[in-house]
Tab-separated table of C-alpha atoms in Angstrom:
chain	number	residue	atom	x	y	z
A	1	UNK	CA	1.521	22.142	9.036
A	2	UNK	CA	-0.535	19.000	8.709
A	3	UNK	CA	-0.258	17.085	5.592
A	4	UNK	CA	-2.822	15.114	3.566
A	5	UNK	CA	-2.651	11.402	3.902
A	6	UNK	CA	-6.663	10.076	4.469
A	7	UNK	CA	-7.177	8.111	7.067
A	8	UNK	CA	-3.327	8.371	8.026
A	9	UNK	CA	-4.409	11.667	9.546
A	10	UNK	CA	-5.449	10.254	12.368
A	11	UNK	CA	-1.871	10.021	13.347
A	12	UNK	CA	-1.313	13.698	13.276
A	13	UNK	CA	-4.723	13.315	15.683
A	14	UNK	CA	-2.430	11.629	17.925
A	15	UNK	CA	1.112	14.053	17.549
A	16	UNK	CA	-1.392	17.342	18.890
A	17	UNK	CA	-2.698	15.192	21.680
A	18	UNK	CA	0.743	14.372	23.076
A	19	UNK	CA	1.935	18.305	21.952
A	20	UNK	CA	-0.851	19.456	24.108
A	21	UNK	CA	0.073	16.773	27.315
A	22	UNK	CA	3.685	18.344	27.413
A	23	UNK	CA	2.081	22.040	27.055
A	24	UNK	CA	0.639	23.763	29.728
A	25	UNK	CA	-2.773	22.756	30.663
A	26	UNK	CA	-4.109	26.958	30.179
A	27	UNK	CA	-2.671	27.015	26.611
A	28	UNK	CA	-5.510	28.230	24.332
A	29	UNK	CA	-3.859	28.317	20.707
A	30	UNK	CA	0.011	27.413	20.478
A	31	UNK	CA	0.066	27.764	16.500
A	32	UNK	CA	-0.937	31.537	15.042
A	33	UNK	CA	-0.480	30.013	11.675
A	34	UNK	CA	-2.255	27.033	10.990
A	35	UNK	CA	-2.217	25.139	7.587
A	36	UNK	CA	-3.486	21.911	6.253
A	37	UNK	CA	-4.300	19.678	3.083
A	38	UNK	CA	-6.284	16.993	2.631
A	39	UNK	CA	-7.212	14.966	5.701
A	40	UNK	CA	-4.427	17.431	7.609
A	41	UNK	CA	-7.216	20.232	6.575
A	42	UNK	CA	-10.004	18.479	8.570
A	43	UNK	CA	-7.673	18.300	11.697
A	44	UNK	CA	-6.785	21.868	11.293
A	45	UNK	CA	-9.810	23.373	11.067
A	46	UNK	CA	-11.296	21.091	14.320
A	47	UNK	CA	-8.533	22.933	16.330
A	48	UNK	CA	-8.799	26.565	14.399
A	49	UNK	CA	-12.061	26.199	14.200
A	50	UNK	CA	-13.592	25.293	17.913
A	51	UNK	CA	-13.084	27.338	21.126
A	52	UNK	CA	-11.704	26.205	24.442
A	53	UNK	CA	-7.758	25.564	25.661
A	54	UNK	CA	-5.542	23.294	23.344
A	55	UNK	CA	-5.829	20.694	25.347
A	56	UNK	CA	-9.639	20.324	25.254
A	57	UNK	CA	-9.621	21.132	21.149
A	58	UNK	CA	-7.157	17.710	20.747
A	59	UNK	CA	-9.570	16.180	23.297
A	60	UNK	CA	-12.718	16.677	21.548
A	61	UNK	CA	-10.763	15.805	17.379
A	62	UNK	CA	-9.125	12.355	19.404
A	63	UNK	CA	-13.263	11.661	20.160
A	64	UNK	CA	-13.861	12.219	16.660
A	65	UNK	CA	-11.314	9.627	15.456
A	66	UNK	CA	-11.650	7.543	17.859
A	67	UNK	CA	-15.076	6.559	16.573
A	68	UNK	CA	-14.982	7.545	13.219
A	69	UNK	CA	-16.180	4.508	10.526
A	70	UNK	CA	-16.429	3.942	6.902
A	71	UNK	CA	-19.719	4.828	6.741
A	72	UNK	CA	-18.911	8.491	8.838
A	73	UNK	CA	-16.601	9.003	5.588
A	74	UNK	CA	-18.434	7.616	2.587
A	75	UNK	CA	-21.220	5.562	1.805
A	76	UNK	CA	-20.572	1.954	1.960
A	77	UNK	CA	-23.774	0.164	1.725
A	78	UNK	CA	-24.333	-1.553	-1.562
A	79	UNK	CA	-26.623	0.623	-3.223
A	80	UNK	CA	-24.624	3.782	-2.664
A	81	UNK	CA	-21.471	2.411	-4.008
A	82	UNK	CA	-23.758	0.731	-6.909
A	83	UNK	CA	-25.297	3.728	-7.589
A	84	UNK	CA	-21.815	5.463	-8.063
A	85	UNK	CA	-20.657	2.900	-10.208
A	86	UNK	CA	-23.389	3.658	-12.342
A	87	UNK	CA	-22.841	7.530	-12.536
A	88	UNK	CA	-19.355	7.019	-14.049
A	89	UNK	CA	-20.280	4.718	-16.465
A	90	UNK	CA	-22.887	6.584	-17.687
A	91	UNK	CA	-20.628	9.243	-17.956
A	92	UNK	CA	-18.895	7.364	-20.361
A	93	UNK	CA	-21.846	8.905	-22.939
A	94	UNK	CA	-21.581	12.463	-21.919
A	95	UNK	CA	-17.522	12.982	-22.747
A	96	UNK	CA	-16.471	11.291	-19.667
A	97	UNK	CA	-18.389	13.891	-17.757
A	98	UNK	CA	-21.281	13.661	-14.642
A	99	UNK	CA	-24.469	14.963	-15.170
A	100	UNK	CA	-25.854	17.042	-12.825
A	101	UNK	CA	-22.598	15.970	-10.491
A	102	UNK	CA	-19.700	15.044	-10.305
A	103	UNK	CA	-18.315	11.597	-10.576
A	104	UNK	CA	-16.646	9.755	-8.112
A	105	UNK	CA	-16.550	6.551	-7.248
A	106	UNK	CA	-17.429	6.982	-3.419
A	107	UNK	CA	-20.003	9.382	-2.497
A	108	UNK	CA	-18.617	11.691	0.886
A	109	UNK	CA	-21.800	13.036	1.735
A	110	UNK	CA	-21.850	11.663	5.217
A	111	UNK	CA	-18.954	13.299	5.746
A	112	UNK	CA	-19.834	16.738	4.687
A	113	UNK	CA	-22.714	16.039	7.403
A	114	UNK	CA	-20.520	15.058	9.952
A	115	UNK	CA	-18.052	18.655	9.644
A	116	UNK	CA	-20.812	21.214	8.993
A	117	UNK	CA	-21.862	19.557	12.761
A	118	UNK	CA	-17.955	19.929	14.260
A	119	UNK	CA	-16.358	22.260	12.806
A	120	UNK	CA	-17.612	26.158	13.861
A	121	UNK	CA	-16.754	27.913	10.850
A	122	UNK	CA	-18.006	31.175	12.327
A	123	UNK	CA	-15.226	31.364	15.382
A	124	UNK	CA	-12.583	31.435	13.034
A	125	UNK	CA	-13.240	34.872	12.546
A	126	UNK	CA	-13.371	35.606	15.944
A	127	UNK	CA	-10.301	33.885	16.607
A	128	UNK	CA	-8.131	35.810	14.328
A	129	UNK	CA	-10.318	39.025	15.622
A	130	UNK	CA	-9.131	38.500	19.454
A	131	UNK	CA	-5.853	37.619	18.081
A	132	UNK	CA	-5.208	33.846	18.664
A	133	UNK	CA	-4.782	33.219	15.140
A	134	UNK	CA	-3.207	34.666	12.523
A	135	UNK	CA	-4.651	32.482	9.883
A	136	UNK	CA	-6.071	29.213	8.769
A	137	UNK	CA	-5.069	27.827	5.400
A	138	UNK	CA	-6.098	25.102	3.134
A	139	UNK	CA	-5.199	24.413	-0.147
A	140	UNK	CA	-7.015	22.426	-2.567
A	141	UNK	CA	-6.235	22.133	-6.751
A	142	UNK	CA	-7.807	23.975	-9.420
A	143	UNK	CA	-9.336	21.650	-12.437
A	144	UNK	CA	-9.528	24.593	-14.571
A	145	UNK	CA	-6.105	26.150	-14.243
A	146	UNK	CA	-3.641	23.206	-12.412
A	147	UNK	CA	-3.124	25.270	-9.524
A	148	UNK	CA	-2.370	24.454	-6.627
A	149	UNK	CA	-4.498	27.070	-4.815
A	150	UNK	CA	-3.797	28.030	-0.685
A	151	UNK	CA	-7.295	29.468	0.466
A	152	UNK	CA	-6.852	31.398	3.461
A	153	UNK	CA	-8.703	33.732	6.268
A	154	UNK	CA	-6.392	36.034	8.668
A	155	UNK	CA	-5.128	39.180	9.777
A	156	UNK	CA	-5.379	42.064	7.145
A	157	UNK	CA	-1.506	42.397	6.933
A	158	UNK	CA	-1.123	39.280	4.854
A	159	UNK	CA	-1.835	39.279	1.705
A	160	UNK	CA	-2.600	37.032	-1.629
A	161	UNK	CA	0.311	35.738	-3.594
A	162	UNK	CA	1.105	34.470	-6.810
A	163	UNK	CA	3.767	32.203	-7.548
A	164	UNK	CA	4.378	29.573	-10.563
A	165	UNK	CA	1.777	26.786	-10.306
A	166	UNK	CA	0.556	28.050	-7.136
A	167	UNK	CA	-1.248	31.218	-5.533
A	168	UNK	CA	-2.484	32.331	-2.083
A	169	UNK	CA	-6.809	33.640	-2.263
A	170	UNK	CA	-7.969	35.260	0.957
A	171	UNK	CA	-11.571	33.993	1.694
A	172	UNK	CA	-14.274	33.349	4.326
A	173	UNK	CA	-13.242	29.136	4.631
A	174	UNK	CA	-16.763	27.452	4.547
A	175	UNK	CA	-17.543	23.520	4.567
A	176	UNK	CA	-17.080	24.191	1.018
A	177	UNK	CA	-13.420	24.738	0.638
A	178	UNK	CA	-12.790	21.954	3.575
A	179	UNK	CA	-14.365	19.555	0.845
A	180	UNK	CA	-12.600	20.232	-1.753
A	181	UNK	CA	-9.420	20.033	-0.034
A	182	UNK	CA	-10.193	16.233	0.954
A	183	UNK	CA	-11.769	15.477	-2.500
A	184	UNK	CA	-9.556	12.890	-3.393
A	185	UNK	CA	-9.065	12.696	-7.359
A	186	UNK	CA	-11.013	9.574	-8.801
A	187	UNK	CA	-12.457	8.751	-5.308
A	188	UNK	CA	-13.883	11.631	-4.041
A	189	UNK	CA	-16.555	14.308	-5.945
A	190	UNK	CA	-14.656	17.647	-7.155
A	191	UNK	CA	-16.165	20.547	-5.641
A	192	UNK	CA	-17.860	23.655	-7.516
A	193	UNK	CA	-16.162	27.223	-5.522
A	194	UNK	CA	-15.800	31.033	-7.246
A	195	UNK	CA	-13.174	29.825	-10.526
A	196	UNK	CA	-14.476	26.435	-11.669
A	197	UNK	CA	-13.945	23.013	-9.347
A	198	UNK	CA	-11.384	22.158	-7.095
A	199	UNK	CA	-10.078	18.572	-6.109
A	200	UNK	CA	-7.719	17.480	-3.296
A	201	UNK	CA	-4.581	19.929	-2.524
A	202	UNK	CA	-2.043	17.238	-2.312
A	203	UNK	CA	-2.368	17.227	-5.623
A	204	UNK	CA	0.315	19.315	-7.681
A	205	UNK	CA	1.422	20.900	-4.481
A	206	UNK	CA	4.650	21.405	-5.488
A	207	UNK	CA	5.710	23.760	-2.781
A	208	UNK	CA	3.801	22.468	0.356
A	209	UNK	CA	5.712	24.519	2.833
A	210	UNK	CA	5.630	27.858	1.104
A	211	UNK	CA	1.523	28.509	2.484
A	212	UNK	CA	3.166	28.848	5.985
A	213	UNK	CA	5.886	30.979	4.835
A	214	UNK	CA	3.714	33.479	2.439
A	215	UNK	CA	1.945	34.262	6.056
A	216	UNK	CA	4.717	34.972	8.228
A	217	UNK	CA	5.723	31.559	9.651
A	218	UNK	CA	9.057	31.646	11.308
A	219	UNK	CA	8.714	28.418	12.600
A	220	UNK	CA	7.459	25.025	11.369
A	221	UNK	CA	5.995	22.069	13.398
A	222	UNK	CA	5.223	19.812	10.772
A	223	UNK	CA	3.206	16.043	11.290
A	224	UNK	CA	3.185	14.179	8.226
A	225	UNK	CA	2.178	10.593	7.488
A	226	UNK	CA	4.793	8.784	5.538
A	227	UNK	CA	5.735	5.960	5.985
A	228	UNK	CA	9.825	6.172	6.139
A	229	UNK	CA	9.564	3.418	8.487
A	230	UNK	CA	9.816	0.584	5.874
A	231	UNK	CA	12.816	1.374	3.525
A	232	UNK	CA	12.744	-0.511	-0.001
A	233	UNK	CA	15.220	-2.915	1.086
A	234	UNK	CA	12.383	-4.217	3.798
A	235	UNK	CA	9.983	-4.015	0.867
A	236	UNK	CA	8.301	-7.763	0.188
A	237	UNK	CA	9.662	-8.603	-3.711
A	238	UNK	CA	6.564	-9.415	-5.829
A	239	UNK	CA	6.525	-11.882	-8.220
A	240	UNK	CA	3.884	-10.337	-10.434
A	241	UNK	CA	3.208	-7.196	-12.419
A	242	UNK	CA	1.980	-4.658	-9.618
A	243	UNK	CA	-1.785	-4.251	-9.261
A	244	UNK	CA	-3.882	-1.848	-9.796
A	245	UNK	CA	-3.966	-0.845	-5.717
A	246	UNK	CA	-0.169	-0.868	-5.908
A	247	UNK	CA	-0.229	2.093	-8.807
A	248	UNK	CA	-3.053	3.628	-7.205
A	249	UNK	CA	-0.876	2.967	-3.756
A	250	UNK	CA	2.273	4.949	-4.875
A	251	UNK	CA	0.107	7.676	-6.832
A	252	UNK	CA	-1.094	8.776	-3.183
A	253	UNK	CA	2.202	8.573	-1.740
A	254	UNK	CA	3.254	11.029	-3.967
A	255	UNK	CA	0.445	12.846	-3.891
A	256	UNK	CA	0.421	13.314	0.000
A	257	UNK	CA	3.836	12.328	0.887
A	258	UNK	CA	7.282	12.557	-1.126
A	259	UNK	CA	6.459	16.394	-2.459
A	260	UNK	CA	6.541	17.752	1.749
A	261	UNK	CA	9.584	15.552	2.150
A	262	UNK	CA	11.078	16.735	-0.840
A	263	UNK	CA	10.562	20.375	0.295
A	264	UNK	CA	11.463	20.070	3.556
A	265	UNK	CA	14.895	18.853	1.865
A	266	UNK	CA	14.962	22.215	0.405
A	267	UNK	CA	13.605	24.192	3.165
A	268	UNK	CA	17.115	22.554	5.477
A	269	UNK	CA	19.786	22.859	2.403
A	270	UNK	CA	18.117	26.971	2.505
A	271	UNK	CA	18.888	26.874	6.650
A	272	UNK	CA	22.455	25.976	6.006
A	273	UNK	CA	23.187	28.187	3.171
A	274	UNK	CA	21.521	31.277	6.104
A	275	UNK	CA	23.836	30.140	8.807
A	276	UNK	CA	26.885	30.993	6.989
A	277	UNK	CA	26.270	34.105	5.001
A	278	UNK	CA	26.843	37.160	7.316
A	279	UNK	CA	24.218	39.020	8.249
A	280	UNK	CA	26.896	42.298	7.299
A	281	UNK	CA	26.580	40.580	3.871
A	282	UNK	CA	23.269	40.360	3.810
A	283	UNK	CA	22.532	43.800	5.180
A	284	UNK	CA	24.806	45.539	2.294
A	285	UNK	CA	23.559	43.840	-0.846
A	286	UNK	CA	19.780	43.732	0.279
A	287	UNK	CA	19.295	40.423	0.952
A	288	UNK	CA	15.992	39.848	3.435
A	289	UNK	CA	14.317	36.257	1.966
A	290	UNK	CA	17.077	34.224	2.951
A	291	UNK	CA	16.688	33.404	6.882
A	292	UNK	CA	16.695	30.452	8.386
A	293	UNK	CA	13.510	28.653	9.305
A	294	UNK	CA	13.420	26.790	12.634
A	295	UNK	CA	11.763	23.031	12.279
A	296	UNK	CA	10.620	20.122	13.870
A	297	UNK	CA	8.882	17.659	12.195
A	298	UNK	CA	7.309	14.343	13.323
A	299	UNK	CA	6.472	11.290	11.462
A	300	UNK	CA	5.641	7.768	11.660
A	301	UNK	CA	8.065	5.512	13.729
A	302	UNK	CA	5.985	2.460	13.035
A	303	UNK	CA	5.149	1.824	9.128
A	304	UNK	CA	1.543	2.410	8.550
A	305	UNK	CA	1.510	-0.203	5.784
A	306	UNK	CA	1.742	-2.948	7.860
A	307	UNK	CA	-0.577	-1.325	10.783
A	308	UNK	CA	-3.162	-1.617	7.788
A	309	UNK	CA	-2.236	-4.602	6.976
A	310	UNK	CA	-3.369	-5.647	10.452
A	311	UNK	CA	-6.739	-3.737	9.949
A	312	UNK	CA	-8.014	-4.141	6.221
A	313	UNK	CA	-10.417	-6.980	8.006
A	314	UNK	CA	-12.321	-3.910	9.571
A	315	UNK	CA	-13.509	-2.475	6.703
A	316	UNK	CA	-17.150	-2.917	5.292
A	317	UNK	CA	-17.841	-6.089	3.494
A	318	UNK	CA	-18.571	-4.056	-0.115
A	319	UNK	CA	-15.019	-2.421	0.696
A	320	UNK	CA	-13.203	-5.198	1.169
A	321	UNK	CA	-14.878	-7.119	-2.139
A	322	UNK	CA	-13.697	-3.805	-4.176
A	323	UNK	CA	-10.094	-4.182	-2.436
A	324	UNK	CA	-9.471	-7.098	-3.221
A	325	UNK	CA	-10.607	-6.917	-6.842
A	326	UNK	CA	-8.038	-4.513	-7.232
A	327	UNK	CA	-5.226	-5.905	-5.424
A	328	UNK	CA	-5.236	-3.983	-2.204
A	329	UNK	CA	-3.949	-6.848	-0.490
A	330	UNK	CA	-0.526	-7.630	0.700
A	331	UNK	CA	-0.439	-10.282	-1.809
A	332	UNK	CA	-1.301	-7.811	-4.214
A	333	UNK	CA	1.144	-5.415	-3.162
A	334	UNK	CA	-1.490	-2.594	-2.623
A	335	UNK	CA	-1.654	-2.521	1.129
A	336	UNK	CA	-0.548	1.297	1.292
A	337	UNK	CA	-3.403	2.230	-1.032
A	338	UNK	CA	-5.751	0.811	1.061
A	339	UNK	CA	-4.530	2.517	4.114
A	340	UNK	CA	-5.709	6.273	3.076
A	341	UNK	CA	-9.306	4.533	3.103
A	342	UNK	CA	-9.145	2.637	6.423
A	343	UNK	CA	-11.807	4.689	8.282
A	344	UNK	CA	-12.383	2.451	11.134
A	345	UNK	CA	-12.030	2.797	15.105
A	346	UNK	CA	-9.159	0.108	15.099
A	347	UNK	CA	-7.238	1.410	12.902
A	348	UNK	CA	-7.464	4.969	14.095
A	349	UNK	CA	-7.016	4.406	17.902
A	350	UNK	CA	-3.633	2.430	16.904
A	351	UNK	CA	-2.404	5.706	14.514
A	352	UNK	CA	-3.275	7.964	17.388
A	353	UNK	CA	-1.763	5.955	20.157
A	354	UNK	CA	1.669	5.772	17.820
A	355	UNK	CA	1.484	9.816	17.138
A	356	UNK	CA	1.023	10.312	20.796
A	357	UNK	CA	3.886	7.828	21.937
A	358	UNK	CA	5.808	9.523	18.888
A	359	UNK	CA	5.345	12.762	20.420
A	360	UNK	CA	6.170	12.224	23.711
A	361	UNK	CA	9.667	10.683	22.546
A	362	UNK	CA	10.637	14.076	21.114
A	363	UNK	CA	9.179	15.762	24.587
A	364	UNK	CA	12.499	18.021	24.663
A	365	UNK	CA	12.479	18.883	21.015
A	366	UNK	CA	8.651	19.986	20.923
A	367	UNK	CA	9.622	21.839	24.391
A	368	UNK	CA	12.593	23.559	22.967
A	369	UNK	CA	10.546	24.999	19.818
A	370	UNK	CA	7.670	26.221	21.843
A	371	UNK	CA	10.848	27.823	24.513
A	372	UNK	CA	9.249	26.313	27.561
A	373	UNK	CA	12.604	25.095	29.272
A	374	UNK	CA	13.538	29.171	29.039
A	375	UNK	CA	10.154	30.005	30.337
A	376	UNK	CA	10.494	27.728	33.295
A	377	UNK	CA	14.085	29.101	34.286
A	378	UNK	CA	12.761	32.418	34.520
């Protein structure tokens, strides 16, 4: 599972480069089930969706990062973000509506160009043919209906579900669905599929870790991107009324952050409750949906506020100006708002080298869920 988070996905860049240094070098595909959201949907479809062993696939995604900019993302020269401007206010005399597209206030065409180019939709079909996958999921959210709604492509045995709020739809995955998984409300264009437009899937995602479950997971690896690494009592006290980046800042953190965190809660109070009901108990009265889930999950060690704090200067002059107009400072209190835009190589190459590091520390845990040490006795 790879959460959303922006450009805090580049740490999860760094997690599967340090899981595939500890694997074997021939590993093709360690993870038959493969979901993301968000910016965790771009990272796993450039492993689903590319051929090669493991190791090669986390090469070739840490290259991406590793020079990804601003401009690889969204347009950041004057005119585009100008132009932009313009579209929403004139949408202010069509019902708060775009004409002929939809508003945003960033425009992510270069970064449609940049995954039709990388990612190979077309082997994803092949992989779950020749069997190394079972399926690829993203999830995005339905304008129309509030949905949170898990589009998927895999083996014929699983199937579509419906649940409250949320609902599985088997599909051919195309560029399509990738953007609207990563269309960011406000900041990002909604994107027209089959049932109306579709936003970012952090968004009402009220049950992240169900996806993986609805398709057989047994086992969870999951990389998020919070930021547990600065609890409030090491939080700076403001003496003002917070900004508008601060709002906007703790918006996306629970957008891409506290709902996995919650569930995982859920998903471990569920794993206690299994280990002490008897499976004689659960044999006589029926029971088969309560079994306990096996998983590991790696975050931040390091808070990614401050790392941004240490890289807003990066950023694209027109960025920066628009930042700091809205407070996205850490005198403003918005630092964590801008981090989920801090496309640059700095940045990046400092989130990957802390997910690989991370990784590495928990070398015996990540071996003991993939049962390597059992392997190597035999």
């Amino acid at each position: 599972m790879l959460t959303g988070g922006g450009a805090r996905a580049a740490y999860q860049v760094g997690v599967l480069k340090g899981i595939a240094a500890i694997l074997p070098r021939a590993v093709y595909n360690p993870f038959p089930i493969i979901c993301g959201t968000s910016a965790g949907a771009i990272n796993a479809l450039s492993i689903a969706g590319r051929a090669g062993p493991f190791r090669l696939r986390a090469s070739k995604l840490e290259t991406i990062w590793h020079n990804l900019r601003a401009s690889d993302v969204y347009r950041t020269d004057a005119l585009g973000v100008a132009t932009n401007v313009f579209h929403m206010a004139a949408s202010l005399l069509h019902s708060g509506y775009g004409i002929g597209r939809p508003i945003s206030l960033l425009d992510n065409t270069p970064l449609r160009q940049l995954l039709e180019n990388y990612v190979k939709f077309d082997y994803l079909e092949t992989a779950i043919s020749n069997g190394e996958l079972d399926a690829i999921a993203i999830s995005a959210m339905s304008y129309a209906s509030g949905q949170s709604v898990t589009f998927f492509q895999g083996q014929p045995s699983i199937q579509p579900w419906n649940r409250a709020r949320r609902r599985g739809e088997k599909t051919d995955l195309t560029i399509d669905h990738l953007m609207a998984s990563t269309a960011i409300p406000s900041l990002f264009p909604a994107v027209q599929l089959a049932g109306g437009y579709f936003g970012d899937g952090a968004v009402r995602q009220l049950k992240p870790i169900s996806p993986a479950l609805h398709m057989g997971a047994e086992q969870l690896l999951i990389i998020g991107v919070s930021d547990k690494a600065s609890p409030a009592n090491q939080t700076p006290q403001l003496d003002h009324s917070p900004s508008i980046a601060q709002i906007m800042g703790h918006m996306f953190n629970s957008a891409f952050i506290d709902a996995v965190e919650s569930d995982l809660e859920t998903l471990r109070a569920i794993n206690r409750l299994a280990s002490v009901i008897p499976q004689s108990l659960k044999d006589n009265n029926g029971i088969t949906d309560v079994n306990a889930i096996e998983v590991l999950s790696i975050s931040p060690s390091q808070s990614i506020d401050q790392i941004a704090e240490e890289h807003i200067h990066e950023l694209p002059r027109s960025l920066k100006l628009f930042l700091k107009l809205i407070g996205a400072t850490a005198q403003g209190g918005g630092t964590s708002a801008a981090s989920y835009l801090l496309f640059e190589p700095g940045f990046s190459r400092k989130l990957i080298e802390l997910g690989h590091s991370d990784a590495l520390a928990q070398k015996d845990a990540i071996r003991n869920f993939f049962d390597l040490q059992t392997e190597q006795r035999q």
